[in-house]
PDB file of C-alpha atoms in Angstrom:
ATOM      1  CA  MET A   1      86.788  86.065  59.026  1.00 40.00           C
ATOM      2  CA  PRO A   2      88.941  84.418  61.761  1.00 43.00           C
ATOM      3  CA  ASN A   3      92.381  85.717  61.940  1.00 48.00           C
ATOM      4  CA  SER A   4      94.806  83.068  60.447  1.00 42.00           C
ATOM      5  CA  ASN A   5      97.817  84.790  61.983  1.00 47.00           C
ATOM      6  CA  ALA A   6      96.350  84.694  65.351  1.00 45.00           C
ATOM      7  CA  LYS A   7      95.235  80.861  64.960  1.00 47.00           C
ATOM      8  CA  LEU A   8      99.113  80.000  63.759  1.00 41.00           C
ATOM      9  CA  HIS A   9     100.423  81.553  66.716  1.00 47.00           C
ATOM     10  CA  SER A  10      98.115  79.748  68.935  1.00 47.00           C
ATOM     11  CA  ASN A  11      98.882  76.557  67.415  1.00 50.00           C
ATOM     12  CA  HIS A  12     102.947  77.210  67.692  1.00 53.00           C
ATOM     13  CA  GLY A  13     102.286  78.224  71.321  1.00 57.00           C
ATOM     14  CA  GLY A  14     100.448  74.995  71.891  1.00 67.00           C
ATOM     15  CA  GLY A  15     103.280  73.121  70.072  1.00 77.00           C
ATOM     16  CA  ARG A  16     106.005  74.158  72.278  1.00 85.00           C
ATOM     17  CA  GLU A  17     103.930  73.669  75.353  1.00 87.00           C
ATOM     18  CA  ALA A  18     103.339  69.889  74.427  1.00 88.00           C
ATOM     19  CA  SER A  19     106.988  69.692  73.568  1.00 89.00           C
ATOM     20  CA  ARG A  20     107.862  71.002  77.095  1.00 89.00           C
ATOM     21  CA  ARG A  21     105.728  68.266  78.678  1.00 91.00           C
ATOM     22  CA  GLU A  22     107.199  65.353  76.563  1.00 93.00           C
ATOM     23  CA  LEU A  23     110.808  66.550  77.533  1.00 94.00           C
ATOM     24  CA  VAL A  24     109.790  66.949  81.102  1.00 94.00           C
ATOM     25  CA  SER A  25     108.075  63.436  81.223  1.00 94.00           C
ATOM     26  CA  ARG A  26     111.112  61.881  79.242  1.00 95.00           C
ATOM     27  CA  SER A  27     113.629  63.447  81.525  1.00 94.00           C
ATOM     28  CA  LEU A  28     111.423  62.497  84.638  1.00 95.00           C
ATOM     29  CA  GLN A  29     111.619  58.588  83.434  1.00 96.00           C
ATOM     30  CA  SER A  30     115.302  58.917  82.552  1.00 96.00           C
ATOM     31  CA  ALA A  31     116.137  60.178  85.995  1.00 96.00           C
ATOM     32  CA  GLN A  32     114.129  57.313  87.580  1.00 95.00           C
ATOM     33  CA  HIS A  33     116.116  54.912  85.423  1.00 96.00           C
ATOM     34  CA  CYS A  34     119.291  56.442  86.184  1.00 96.00           C
ATOM     35  CA  LEU A  35     118.624  56.093  89.914  1.00 96.00           C
ATOM     36  CA  GLU A  36     117.551  52.403  89.802  1.00 96.00           C
ATOM     37  CA  ASN A  37     121.201  51.970  88.184  1.00 96.00           C
ATOM     38  CA  GLN A  38     122.554  54.379  90.761  1.00 96.00           C
ATOM     39  CA  ASP A  39     123.892  56.629  88.319  1.00 97.00           C
ATOM     40  CA  PHE A  40     123.264  59.539  90.526  1.00 97.00           C
ATOM     41  CA  GLY A  41     125.277  62.060  88.588  1.00 96.00           C
ATOM     42  CA  THR A  42     123.132  61.641  85.275  1.00 96.00           C
ATOM     43  CA  ALA A  43     119.775  61.420  87.471  1.00 97.00           C
ATOM     44  CA  TYR A  44     120.735  64.727  89.088  1.00 97.00           C
ATOM     45  CA  ALA A  45     121.227  66.375  85.708  1.00 96.00           C
ATOM     46  CA  HIS A  46     117.911  65.096  84.679  1.00 96.00           C
ATOM     47  CA  TYR A  47     116.319  66.552  87.737  1.00 96.00           C
ATOM     48  CA  LEU A  48     118.041  69.940  87.028  1.00 95.00           C
ATOM     49  CA  LEU A  49     116.522  69.927  83.675  1.00 95.00           C
ATOM     50  CA  VAL A  50     112.955  69.121  85.035  1.00 95.00           C
ATOM     51  CA  LEU A  51     113.281  71.648  87.764  1.00 95.00           C
ATOM     52  CA  ASN A  52     114.149  74.403  85.405  1.00 93.00           C
ATOM     53  CA  LEU A  53     111.765  73.272  82.754  1.00 93.00           C
ATOM     54  CA  ALA A  54     108.531  72.718  85.165  1.00 94.00           C
ATOM     55  CA  PRO A  55     109.458  74.817  88.492  1.00 93.00           C
ATOM     56  CA  GLU A  56     105.796  73.707  89.211  1.00 94.00           C
ATOM     57  CA  LEU A  57     106.943  70.155  90.177  1.00 95.00           C
ATOM     58  CA  LYS A  58     109.375  71.526  92.673  1.00 95.00           C
ATOM     59  CA  SER A  59     107.106  70.165  95.561  1.00 94.00           C
ATOM     60  CA  THR A  60     106.515  66.792  93.933  1.00 95.00           C
ATOM     61  CA  VAL A  61     109.982  65.787  93.496  1.00 96.00           C
ATOM     62  CA  LYS A  62     111.554  67.448  96.304  1.00 96.00           C
ATOM     63  CA  GLU A  63     112.370  64.316  98.294  1.00 96.00           C
ATOM     64  CA  THR A  64     113.769  62.294  95.341  1.00 96.00           C
ATOM     65  CA  PHE A  65     115.866  65.400  94.142  1.00 97.00           C
ATOM     66  CA  GLN A  66     117.283  65.693  97.739  1.00 97.00           C
ATOM     67  CA  PHE A  67     118.197  61.933  97.744  1.00 97.00           C
ATOM     68  CA  THR A  68     119.907  62.271  94.608  1.00 97.00           C
ATOM     69  CA  LEU A  69     121.863  65.355  95.038  1.00 97.00           C
ATOM     70  CA  PHE A  70     123.314  63.878  98.419  1.00 97.00           C
ATOM     71  CA  LYS A  71     124.055  60.720  96.745  1.00 97.00           C
ATOM     72  CA  TRP A  72     125.750  62.500  94.129  1.00 96.00           C
ATOM     73  CA  ALA A  73     127.607  64.848  96.477  1.00 96.00           C
ATOM     74  CA  GLU A  74     128.952  61.671  98.269  1.00 95.00           C
ATOM     75  CA  GLU A  75     130.447  60.394  94.817  1.00 95.00           C
ATOM     76  CA  LEU A  76     132.009  63.853  94.251  1.00 95.00           C
ATOM     77  CA  ASP A  77     133.418  63.792  97.835  1.00 92.00           C
ATOM     78  CA  SER A  78     135.200  60.530  97.164  1.00 92.00           C
ATOM     79  CA  LEU A  79     136.465  61.700  93.977  1.00 93.00           C
ATOM     80  CA  SER A  80     137.669  64.879  95.781  1.00 90.00           C
ATOM     81  CA  ARG A  81     135.915  67.005  93.173  1.00 93.00           C
ATOM     82  CA  ILE A  82     135.343  69.557  95.597  1.00 92.00           C
ATOM     83  CA  GLN A  83     134.313  72.299  93.343  1.00 92.00           C
ATOM     84  CA  ASP A  84     131.782  70.381  91.557  1.00 95.00           C
ATOM     85  CA  LEU A  85     130.219  69.361  94.872  1.00 95.00           C
ATOM     86  CA  PHE A  86     129.770  72.966  95.939  1.00 93.00           C
ATOM     87  CA  ASN A  87     128.684  73.764  92.336  1.00 94.00           C
ATOM     88  CA  CYS A  88     125.705  71.228  92.855  1.00 96.00           C
ATOM     89  CA  TYR A  89     124.590  72.469  95.952  1.00 96.00           C
ATOM     90  CA  GLU A  90     124.485  76.258  94.782  1.00 95.00           C
ATOM     91  CA  GLN A  91     122.399  74.821  91.953  1.00 96.00           C
ATOM     92  CA  ALA A  92     120.100  73.241  94.391  1.00 96.00           C
ATOM     93  CA  LEU A  93     119.924  76.073  96.862  1.00 96.00           C
ATOM     94  CA  GLU A  94     118.985  78.567  93.732  1.00 95.00           C
ATOM     95  CA  LEU A  95     116.043  76.062  93.317  1.00 96.00           C
ATOM     96  CA  TYR A  96     115.366  75.411  97.113  1.00 96.00           C
ATOM     97  CA  PRO A  97     116.599  78.403  98.541  1.00 95.00           C
ATOM     98  CA  ASN A  98     114.944  77.911 101.871  1.00 95.00           C
ATOM     99  CA  ASP A  99     115.163  74.001 102.171  1.00 97.00           C
ATOM    100  CA  GLU A 100     116.842  73.592 105.677  1.00 97.00           C
ATOM    101  CA  VAL A 101     117.798  69.747 104.804  1.00 97.00           C
ATOM    102  CA  ILE A 102     119.684  71.011 101.796  1.00 97.00           C
ATOM    103  CA  CYS A 103     121.268  73.929 104.045  1.00 96.00           C
ATOM    104  CA  ASN A 104     122.060  71.328 106.656  1.00 96.00           C
ATOM    105  CA  SER A 105     123.955  68.975 103.996  1.00 96.00           C
ATOM    106  CA  MET A 106     125.832  71.650 102.543  1.00 96.00           C
ATOM    107  CA  GLY A 107     126.976  72.867 106.362  1.00 94.00           C
ATOM    108  CA  GLU A 108     128.091  68.885 106.980  1.00 94.00           C
ATOM    109  CA  HIS A 109     130.393  68.752 104.030  1.00 94.00           C
ATOM    110  CA  LEU A 110     131.859  72.490 104.746  1.00 92.00           C
ATOM    111  CA  PHE A 111     132.330  71.164 108.171  1.00 89.00           C
ATOM    112  CA  ARG A 112     134.178  67.886 107.246  1.00 89.00           C
ATOM    113  CA  MET A 113     136.577  69.987 104.835  1.00 88.00           C
ATOM    114  CA  GLY A 114     137.557  72.512 107.574  1.00 84.00           C
ATOM    115  CA  PHE A 115     135.419  75.433 106.615  1.00 86.00           C
ATOM    116  CA  ARG A 116     133.972  75.680 109.983  1.00 82.00           C
ATOM    117  CA  ASP A 117     132.721  79.375 110.074  1.00 81.00           C
ATOM    118  CA  GLU A 118     131.147  78.895 106.673  1.00 86.00           C
ATOM    119  CA  ALA A 119     129.452  75.522 107.899  1.00 89.00           C
ATOM    120  CA  ALA A 120     128.356  77.376 110.908  1.00 86.00           C
ATOM    121  CA  GLY A 121     126.499  79.765 108.494  1.00 87.00           C
ATOM    122  CA  TYR A 122     124.395  77.044 106.948  1.00 92.00           C
ATOM    123  CA  PHE A 123     123.615  75.395 109.943  1.00 92.00           C
ATOM    124  CA  HIS A 124     122.364  78.681 111.491  1.00 89.00           C
ATOM    125  CA  LYS A 125     120.134  79.241 108.363  1.00 92.00           C
ATOM    126  CA  ALA A 126     118.743  75.805 108.691  1.00 94.00           C
ATOM    127  CA  VAL A 127     117.703  76.150 112.424  1.00 92.00           C
ATOM    128  CA  LYS A 128     116.020  79.636 111.545  1.00 90.00           C
ATOM    129  CA  LEU A 129     114.273  77.813 108.726  1.00 94.00           C
ATOM    130  CA  ASN A 130     112.989  74.993 110.980  1.00 95.00           C
ATOM    131  CA  PRO A 131     113.989  75.431 114.496  1.00 92.00           C
ATOM    132  CA  ASP A 132     112.340  71.987 115.137  1.00 93.00           C
ATOM    133  CA  PHE A 133     115.226  70.369 112.707  1.00 95.00           C
ATOM    134  CA  ALA A 134     117.147  68.466 115.429  1.00 93.00           C
ATOM    135  CA  ASP A 135     120.055  67.486 113.434  1.00 94.00           C
ATOM    136  CA  ALA A 136     120.719  71.013 112.178  1.00 93.00           C
ATOM    137  CA  ARG A 137     120.308  72.315 116.135  1.00 90.00           C
ATOM    138  CA  GLU A 138     123.096  69.707 117.015  1.00 91.00           C
ATOM    139  CA  ASN A 139     125.277  70.519 114.052  1.00 91.00           C
ATOM    140  CA  PHE A 140     125.109  74.238 114.865  1.00 88.00           C
ATOM    141  CA  TYR A 141     125.914  73.541 118.503  1.00 81.00           C
ATOM    142  CA  ARG A 142     129.183  71.401 117.694  1.00 81.00           C
ATOM    143  CA  VAL A 143     130.390  73.854 115.127  1.00 83.00           C
ATOM    144  CA  ALA A 144     129.791  76.428 117.828  1.00 74.00           C
ATOM    145  CA  ASN A 145     131.940  74.755 120.327  1.00 70.00           C
ATOM    146  CA  TRP A 146     134.498  74.871 117.784  1.00 67.00           C
ATOM    147  CA  LEU A 147     134.243  78.421 117.060  1.00 63.00           C
ATOM    148  CA  VAL A 148     133.355  80.274 120.105  1.00 61.00           C
ATOM    149  CA  GLU A 149     136.577  80.576 122.039  1.00 54.00           C
ATOM    150  CA  ARG A 150     136.207  79.648 125.639  1.00 50.00           C
ATOM    151  CA  TRP A 151     137.182  83.225 127.033  1.00 45.00           C
ATOM    152  CA  HIS A 152     133.729  84.265 125.593  1.00 53.00           C
ATOM    153  CA  PHE A 153     131.870  82.129 128.308  1.00 52.00           C
ATOM    154  CA  ILE A 154     134.507  83.100 130.992  1.00 52.00           C
ATOM    155  CA  MET A 155     133.947  86.858 130.240  1.00 57.00           C
ATOM    156  CA  LEU A 156     130.032  86.699 130.186  1.00 61.00           C
ATOM    157  CA  ASN A 157     130.103  85.029 133.560  1.00 64.00           C
ATOM    158  CA  ASP A 158     132.655  87.424 134.982  1.00 69.00           C
ATOM    159  CA  ALA A 159     129.973  89.734 136.769  1.00 76.00           C
ATOM    160  CA  ARG A 160     132.718  92.261 138.216  1.00 82.00           C
ATOM    161  CA  ARG A 161     134.327  92.660 134.678  1.00 80.00           C
ATOM    162  CA  ASN A 162     130.889  93.349 133.063  1.00 81.00           C
ATOM    163  CA  LEU A 163     129.910  95.660 135.784  1.00 85.00           C
ATOM    164  CA  THR A 164     133.441  97.765 135.063  1.00 88.00           C
ATOM    165  CA  TYR A 165     132.598  97.950 131.662  1.00 88.00           C
ATOM    166  CA  LEU A 166     129.099  98.995 132.080  1.00 90.00           C
ATOM    167  CA  LYS A 167     130.001 101.760 134.605  1.00 93.00           C
ATOM    168  CA  ALA A 168     132.963 103.067 132.212  1.00 93.00           C
ATOM    169  CA  ILE A 169     130.735 102.984 129.237  1.00 94.00           C
ATOM    170  CA  GLU A 170     127.853 104.878 130.887  1.00 95.00           C
ATOM    171  CA  GLY A 171     130.323 107.419 132.249  1.00 94.00           C
ATOM    172  CA  ALA A 172     131.521 108.000 128.492  1.00 94.00           C
ATOM    173  CA  VAL A 173     128.003 108.184 127.142  1.00 95.00           C
ATOM    174  CA  HIS A 174     126.786 110.590 130.019  1.00 94.00           C
ATOM    175  CA  SER A 175     129.758 112.507 129.357  1.00 94.00           C
ATOM    176  CA  GLY A 176     128.613 113.165 125.915  1.00 93.00           C
ATOM    177  CA  SER A 177     129.829 110.224 123.603  1.00 93.00           C
ATOM    178  CA  LYS A 178     126.516 109.678 121.962  1.00 93.00           C
ATOM    179  CA  SER A 179     127.931 107.600 118.931  1.00 95.00           C
ATOM    180  CA  VAL A 180     129.440 104.334 119.698  1.00 96.00           C
ATOM    181  CA  LEU A 181     131.665 101.538 117.522  1.00 95.00           C
ATOM    182  CA  ASP A 182     132.073  98.275 119.236  1.00 94.00           C
ATOM    183  CA  ILE A 183     135.012  96.702 117.457  1.00 91.00           C
ATOM    184  CA  GLY A 184     135.029  92.772 117.716  1.00 87.00           C
ATOM    185  CA  THR A 185     131.442  92.754 119.125  1.00 89.00           C
ATOM    186  CA  GLY A 186     131.257  89.027 120.069  1.00 84.00           C
ATOM    187  CA  THR A 187     128.025  88.659 121.637  1.00 83.00           C
ATOM    188  CA  GLY A 188     127.152  91.917 121.292  1.00 90.00           C
ATOM    189  CA  ILE A 189     127.299  92.932 125.195  1.00 89.00           C
ATOM    190  CA  LEU A 190     129.200  96.031 124.941  1.00 93.00           C
ATOM    191  CA  SER A 191     127.053  97.349 122.391  1.00 95.00           C
ATOM    192  CA  MET A 192     123.758  96.864 124.364  1.00 93.00           C
ATOM    193  CA  PHE A 193     125.640  98.366 127.174  1.00 94.00           C
ATOM    194  CA  ALA A 194     126.107 101.552 125.350  1.00 96.00           C
ATOM    195  CA  LYS A 195     122.606 101.781 124.190  1.00 95.00           C
ATOM    196  CA  LYS A 196     121.325 101.065 127.506  1.00 93.00           C
ATOM    197  CA  ALA A 197     123.465 103.922 128.829  1.00 95.00           C
ATOM    198  CA  GLY A 198     121.707 105.941 126.232  1.00 95.00           C
ATOM    199  CA  ALA A 199     123.927 106.214 123.146  1.00 96.00           C
ATOM    200  CA  SER A 200     122.026 107.463 120.221  1.00 95.00           C
ATOM    201  CA  PHE A 201     123.914 105.518 117.488  1.00 95.00           C
ATOM    202  CA  VAL A 202     125.648 102.036 118.196  1.00 97.00           C
ATOM    203  CA  TYR A 203     127.502 100.329 115.538  1.00 97.00           C
ATOM    204  CA  ALA A 204     129.313  96.874 115.867  1.00 96.00           C
ATOM    205  CA  CYS A 205     131.396  95.139 113.775  1.00 94.00           C
ATOM    206  CA  GLU A 206     132.426  91.119 113.918  1.00 90.00           C
ATOM    207  CA  LEU A 207     134.607  89.358 111.364  1.00 87.00           C
ATOM    208  CA  SER A 208     133.652  85.801 112.462  1.00 81.00           C
ATOM    209  CA  LYS A 209     130.565  84.804 110.809  1.00 80.00           C
ATOM    210  CA  THR A 210     129.355  82.555 113.638  1.00 75.00           C
ATOM    211  CA  MET A 211     129.984  85.288 116.218  1.00 81.00           C
ATOM    212  CA  TYR A 212     128.315  87.631 114.016  1.00 88.00           C
ATOM    213  CA  GLU A 213     125.026  85.515 113.844  1.00 84.00           C
ATOM    214  CA  LEU A 214     125.250  84.860 117.510  1.00 82.00           C
ATOM    215  CA  ALA A 215     125.203  88.876 118.114  1.00 88.00           C
ATOM    216  CA  ARG A 216     122.316  89.209 116.047  1.00 90.00           C
ATOM    217  CA  ASP A 217     120.220  86.513 117.910  1.00 85.00           C
ATOM    218  CA  VAL A 218     121.328  88.033 121.072  1.00 86.00           C
ATOM    219  CA  VAL A 219     120.546  91.473 120.156  1.00 92.00           C
ATOM    220  CA  ALA A 220     117.221  90.418 118.716  1.00 90.00           C
ATOM    221  CA  ALA A 221     116.241  88.789 121.786  1.00 86.00           C
ATOM    222  CA  ASN A 222     117.018  92.007 123.828  1.00 88.00           C
ATOM    223  CA  ASN A 223     114.909  93.944 121.405  1.00 92.00           C
ATOM    224  CA  MET A 224     117.822  95.752 120.213  1.00 94.00           C
ATOM    225  CA  GLU A 225     117.939  94.721 116.400  1.00 93.00           C
ATOM    226  CA  ARG A 226     116.714  98.265 115.172  1.00 93.00           C
ATOM    227  CA  GLU A 227     119.070 100.195 117.512  1.00 95.00           C
ATOM    228  CA  ILE A 228     122.234  98.444 117.079  1.00 96.00           C
ATOM    229  CA  LYS A 229     123.720  98.076 113.456  1.00 96.00           C
ATOM    230  CA  LEU A 230     125.713  94.853 113.282  1.00 96.00           C
ATOM    231  CA  LEU A 231     128.291  94.731 110.450  1.00 96.00           C
ATOM    232  CA  HIS A 232     130.063  91.375 109.327  1.00 93.00           C
ATOM    233  CA  LEU A 233     133.234  93.127 108.540  1.00 92.00           C
ATOM    234  CA  LYS A 234     136.729  93.676 109.734  1.00 88.00           C
ATOM    235  CA  SER A 235     136.898  97.032 111.573  1.00 86.00           C
ATOM    236  CA  LEU A 236     139.807  97.889 109.147  1.00 87.00           C
ATOM    237  CA  ASP A 237     137.267  97.810 106.217  1.00 91.00           C
ATOM    238  CA  ILE A 238     134.660  99.996 107.363  1.00 92.00           C
ATOM    239  CA  GLU A 239     134.335 102.943 105.433  1.00 92.00           C
ATOM    240  CA  ILE A 240     132.129 106.263 105.791  1.00 93.00           C
ATOM    241  CA  PRO A 241     129.643 106.608 104.549  1.00 92.00           C
ATOM    242  CA  GLU A 242     129.158 103.303 103.224  1.00 94.00           C
ATOM    243  CA  HIS A 243     129.023 101.234 106.635  1.00 94.00           C
ATOM    244  CA  ILE A 244     128.369 103.802 108.850  1.00 94.00           C
ATOM    245  CA  PRO A 245     127.121 107.505 108.067  1.00 93.00           C
ATOM    246  CA  GLU A 246     129.899 109.569 109.958  1.00 89.00           C
ATOM    247  CA  ARG A 247     132.892 109.341 112.477  1.00 91.00           C
ATOM    248  CA  VAL A 248     131.949 108.164 115.904  1.00 93.00           C
ATOM    249  CA  SER A 249     132.666 109.637 119.375  1.00 94.00           C
ATOM    250  CA  LEU A 250     133.466 106.600 121.321  1.00 94.00           C
ATOM    251  CA  VAL A 251     135.047 103.261 120.389  1.00 92.00           C
ATOM    252  CA  VAL A 252     134.990 100.137 122.598  1.00 93.00           C
ATOM    253  CA  THR A 253     136.630  96.891 122.384  1.00 87.00           C
ATOM    254  CA  GLU A 254     137.110  93.510 124.277  1.00 79.00           C
ATOM    255  CA  THR A 255     139.646  91.760 122.349  1.00 66.00           C
ATOM    256  CA  VAL A 256     142.608  91.910 124.501  1.00 54.00           C
ATOM    257  CA  ASP A 257     143.529  88.356 124.871  1.00 49.00           C
ATOM    258  CA  ALA A 258     145.986  85.691 123.304  1.00 42.00           C
ATOM    259  CA  GLY A 259     144.959  86.610 119.933  1.00 44.00           C
ATOM    260  CA  LEU A 260     145.921  90.280 120.478  1.00 42.00           C
ATOM    261  CA  PHE A 261     148.381  90.600 117.680  1.00 42.00           C
ATOM    262  CA  GLY A 262     146.759  87.998 115.563  1.00 42.00           C
ATOM    263  CA  GLU A 263     143.425  89.621 115.232  1.00 47.00           C
ATOM    264  CA  GLY A 264     145.191  92.664 114.343  1.00 54.00           C
ATOM    265  CA  ILE A 265     143.660  94.710 116.950  1.00 54.00           C
ATOM    266  CA  VAL A 266     146.392  97.183 117.340  1.00 55.00           C
ATOM    267  CA  GLU A 267     145.888  98.263 113.426  1.00 60.00           C
ATOM    268  CA  SER A 268     142.321  98.099 114.099  1.00 61.00           C
ATOM    269  CA  LEU A 269     142.513 100.589 116.847  1.00 57.00           C
ATOM    270  CA  ILE A 270     144.776 103.055 114.888  1.00 61.00           C
ATOM    271  CA  HIS A 271     142.297 102.503 111.884  1.00 60.00           C
ATOM    272  CA  ALA A 272     139.340 103.675 114.219  1.00 60.00           C
ATOM    273  CA  TRP A 273     141.408 106.434 115.703  1.00 58.00           C
ATOM    274  CA  GLU A 274     142.690 107.827 112.338  1.00 61.00           C
ATOM    275  CA  HIS A 275     139.245 107.437 110.228  1.00 65.00           C
ATOM    276  CA  LEU A 276     136.391 106.517 112.319  1.00 64.00           C
ATOM    277  CA  LEU A 277     136.784 108.314 115.626  1.00 67.00           C
ATOM    278  CA  LEU A 278     135.875 112.102 116.111  1.00 65.00           C
ATOM    279  CA  GLN A 279     139.196 113.793 116.864  1.00 59.00           C
ATOM    280  CA  PRO A 280     139.195 116.317 119.777  1.00 57.00           C
ATOM    281  CA  LYS A 281     139.162 120.059 119.004  1.00 54.00           C
TER     282      LYS A 281
END
């Protein structure tokens, strides 16, 4: 005799699936109707419902969803509803976390609002996801020109300065300083000097998100990503053993410029001496 309870459960499950499909179909029709009437906010809400109910449709509705998101974001921007705008992009990136077009668009809004460091992070992610995405590359280079101080380029092209630092770091490492902390690493050049000199452990911290991402790329390009631990942190926030396992035997930095006091480098060095650097016996 057939199990009537099992049959009832099967019918109930089939009914729920039919209801889901019906709701998805109606929501898609409503979204299209809203787009035709340029009601982008309501259309966006319908697409959110569709994508949450039917994630299998992500690839099918992707381009239309992007268009709806961008149009709705423009309206929110014009109405100065900034938090709502960012909430929409966060929702979109939860649905499409690896979508370079949405990342790039988010970066453009952040850049226009003055959040240049955050914008650079989204542009950089977009380029990482699709190196051939010309708009994202152009945006990243543009924001980098704002964020990367000109003295970085001057320093990197100062062969005499670099050689002096290299010799000093080599001398310290060869004298027994085997663990190194680079404060304000910038492009990561001093960290790489330390590693090439033979340091066993090299840690580098950088507060700027843009410079941190740049250092990651430079270090990776030199095949040292597993040998240098990069921290997106202010040196004052570094804790042992949460961020580095123990005190280091050498601290290096090149942050002596017009931003000396604004960067808090004096406090950073005092903190490093008291909390992060091995004390002489």
